[in-house]
PDB file of C-alpha atoms in Angstrom:
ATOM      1  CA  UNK A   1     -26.201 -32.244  39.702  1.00 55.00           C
ATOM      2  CA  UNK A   2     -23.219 -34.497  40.129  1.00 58.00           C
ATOM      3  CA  UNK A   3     -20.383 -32.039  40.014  1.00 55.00           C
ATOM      4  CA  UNK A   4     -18.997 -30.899  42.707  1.00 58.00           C
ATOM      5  CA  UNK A   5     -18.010 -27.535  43.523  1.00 56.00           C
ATOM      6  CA  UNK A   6     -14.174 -27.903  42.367  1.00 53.00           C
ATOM      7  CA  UNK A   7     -15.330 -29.291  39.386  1.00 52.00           C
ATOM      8  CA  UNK A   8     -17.527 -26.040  38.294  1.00 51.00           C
ATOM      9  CA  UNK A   9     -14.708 -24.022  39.260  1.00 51.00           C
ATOM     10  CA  UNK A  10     -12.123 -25.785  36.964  1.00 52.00           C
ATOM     11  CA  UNK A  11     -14.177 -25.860  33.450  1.00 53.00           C
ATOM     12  CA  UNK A  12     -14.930 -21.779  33.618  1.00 55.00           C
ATOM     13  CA  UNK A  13     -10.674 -21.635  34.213  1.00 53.00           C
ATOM     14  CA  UNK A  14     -10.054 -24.098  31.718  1.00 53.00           C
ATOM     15  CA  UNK A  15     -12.799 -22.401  29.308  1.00 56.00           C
ATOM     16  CA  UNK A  16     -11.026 -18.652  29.902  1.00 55.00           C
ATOM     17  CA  UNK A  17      -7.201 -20.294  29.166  1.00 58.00           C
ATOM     18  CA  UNK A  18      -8.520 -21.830  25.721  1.00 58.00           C
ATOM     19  CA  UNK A  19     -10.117 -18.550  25.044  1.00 63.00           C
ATOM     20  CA  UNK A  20      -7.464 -16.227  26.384  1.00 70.00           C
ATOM     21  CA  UNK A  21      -4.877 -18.139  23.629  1.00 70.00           C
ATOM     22  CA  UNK A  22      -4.843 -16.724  20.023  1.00 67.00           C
ATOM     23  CA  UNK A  23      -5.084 -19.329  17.584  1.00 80.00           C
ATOM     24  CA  UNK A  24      -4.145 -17.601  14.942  1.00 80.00           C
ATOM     25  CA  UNK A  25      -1.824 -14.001  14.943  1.00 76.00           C
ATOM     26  CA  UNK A  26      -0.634 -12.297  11.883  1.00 77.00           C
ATOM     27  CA  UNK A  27       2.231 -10.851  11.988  1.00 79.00           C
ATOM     28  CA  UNK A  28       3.103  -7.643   9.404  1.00 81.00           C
ATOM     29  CA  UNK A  29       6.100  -8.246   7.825  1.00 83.00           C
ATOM     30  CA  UNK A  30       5.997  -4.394   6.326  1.00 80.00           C
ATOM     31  CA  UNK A  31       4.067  -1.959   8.326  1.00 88.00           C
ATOM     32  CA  UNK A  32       1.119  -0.004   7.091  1.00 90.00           C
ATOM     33  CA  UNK A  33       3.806   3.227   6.639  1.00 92.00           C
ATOM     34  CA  UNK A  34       6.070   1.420   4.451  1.00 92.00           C
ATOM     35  CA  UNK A  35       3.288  -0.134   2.710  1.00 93.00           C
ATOM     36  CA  UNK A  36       1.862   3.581   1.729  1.00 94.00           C
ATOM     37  CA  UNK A  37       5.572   4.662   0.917  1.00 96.00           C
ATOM     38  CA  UNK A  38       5.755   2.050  -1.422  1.00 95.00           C
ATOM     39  CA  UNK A  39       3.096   2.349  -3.196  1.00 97.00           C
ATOM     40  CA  UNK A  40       3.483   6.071  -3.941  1.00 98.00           C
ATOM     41  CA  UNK A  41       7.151   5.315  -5.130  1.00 98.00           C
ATOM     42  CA  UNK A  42       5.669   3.056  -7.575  1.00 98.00           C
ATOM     43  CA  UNK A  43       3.130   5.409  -8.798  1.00 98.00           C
ATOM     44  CA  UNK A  44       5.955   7.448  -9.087  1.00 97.00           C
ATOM     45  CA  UNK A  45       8.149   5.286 -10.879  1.00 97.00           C
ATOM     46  CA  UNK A  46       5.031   4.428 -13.186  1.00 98.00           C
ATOM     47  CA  UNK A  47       4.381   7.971 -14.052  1.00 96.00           C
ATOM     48  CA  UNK A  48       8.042   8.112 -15.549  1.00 95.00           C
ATOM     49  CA  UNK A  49       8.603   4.914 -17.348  1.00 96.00           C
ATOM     50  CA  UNK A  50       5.293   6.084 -19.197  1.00 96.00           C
ATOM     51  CA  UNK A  51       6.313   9.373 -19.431  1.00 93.00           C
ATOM     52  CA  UNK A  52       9.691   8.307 -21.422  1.00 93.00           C
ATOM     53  CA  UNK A  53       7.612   5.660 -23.247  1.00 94.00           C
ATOM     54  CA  UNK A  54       4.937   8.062 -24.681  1.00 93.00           C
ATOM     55  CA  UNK A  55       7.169  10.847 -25.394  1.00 91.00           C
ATOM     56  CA  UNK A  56      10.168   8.607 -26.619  1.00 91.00           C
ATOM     57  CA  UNK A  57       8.608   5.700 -28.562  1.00 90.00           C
ATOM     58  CA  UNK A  58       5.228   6.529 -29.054  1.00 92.00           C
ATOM     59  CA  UNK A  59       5.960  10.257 -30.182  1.00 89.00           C
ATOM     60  CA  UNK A  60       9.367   9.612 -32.183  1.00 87.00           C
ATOM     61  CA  UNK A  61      11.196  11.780 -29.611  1.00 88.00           C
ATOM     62  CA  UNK A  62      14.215  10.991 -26.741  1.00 91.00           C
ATOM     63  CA  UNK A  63      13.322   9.347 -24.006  1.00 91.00           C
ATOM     64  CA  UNK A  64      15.455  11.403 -21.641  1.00 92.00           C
ATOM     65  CA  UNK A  65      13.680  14.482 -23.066  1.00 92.00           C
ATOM     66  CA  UNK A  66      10.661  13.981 -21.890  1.00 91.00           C
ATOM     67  CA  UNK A  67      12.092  14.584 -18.452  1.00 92.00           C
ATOM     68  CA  UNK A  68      13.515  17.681 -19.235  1.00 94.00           C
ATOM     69  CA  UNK A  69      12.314  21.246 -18.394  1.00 95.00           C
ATOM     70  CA  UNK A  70      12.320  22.822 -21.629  1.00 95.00           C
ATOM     71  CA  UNK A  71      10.047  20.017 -22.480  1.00 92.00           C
ATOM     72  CA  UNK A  72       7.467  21.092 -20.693  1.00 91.00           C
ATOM     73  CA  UNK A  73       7.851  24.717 -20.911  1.00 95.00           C
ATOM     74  CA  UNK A  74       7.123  23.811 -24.898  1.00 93.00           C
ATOM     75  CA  UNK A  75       4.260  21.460 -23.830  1.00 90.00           C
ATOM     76  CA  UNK A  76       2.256  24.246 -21.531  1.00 93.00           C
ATOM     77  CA  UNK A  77       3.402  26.604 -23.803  1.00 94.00           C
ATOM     78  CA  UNK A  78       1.183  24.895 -26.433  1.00 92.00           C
ATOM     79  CA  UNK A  79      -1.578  23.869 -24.577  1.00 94.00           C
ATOM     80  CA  UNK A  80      -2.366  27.534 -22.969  1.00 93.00           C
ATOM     81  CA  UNK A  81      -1.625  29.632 -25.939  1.00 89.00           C
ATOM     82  CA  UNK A  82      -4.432  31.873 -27.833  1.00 75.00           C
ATOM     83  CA  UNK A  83      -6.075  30.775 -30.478  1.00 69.00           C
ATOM     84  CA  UNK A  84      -7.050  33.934 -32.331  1.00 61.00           C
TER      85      UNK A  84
END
């Protein structure tokens, strides 16, 4: 029981400031919205390069058809029609 009263008072304030400072902080350099935008953009970008590269190189067809409307309208058209 040496210390003194000051003493006791200073290590619990000393204690609190080493505690109180972060030692390490990470800062976001793209927030969690932009991270979520970006990845659906990319899924999105994915889905049409392989798009163009199935129908275009893979099928023997154009590239820029397999964007196309009529495309698609041939493709469903197929798919759902009867087989009797």
């Amino acid at each position: 029981m040496s210390e003194t009263r000051s003493e006791k008072k200073q290590k619990p304030a000393a204690e609190e400031k080493e505690s109180k400072t972060p030692k390490w902080v990470q800062v976001r350099l793209f927030p969690i919205l932009i991270r979520v935008l970006l990845v659906i953009l990319l899924a999105g970008l994915s889905l049409v390069v392989g798009l163009m590269v199935g129908y275009g190189i893979i099928g023997d067809g154009s590239p820029a058809d397999a964007l196309k409307p009529e495309t698609w309208t041939h493709i469903l058209d197929l798919v759902t029609q009867d087989t009797e």
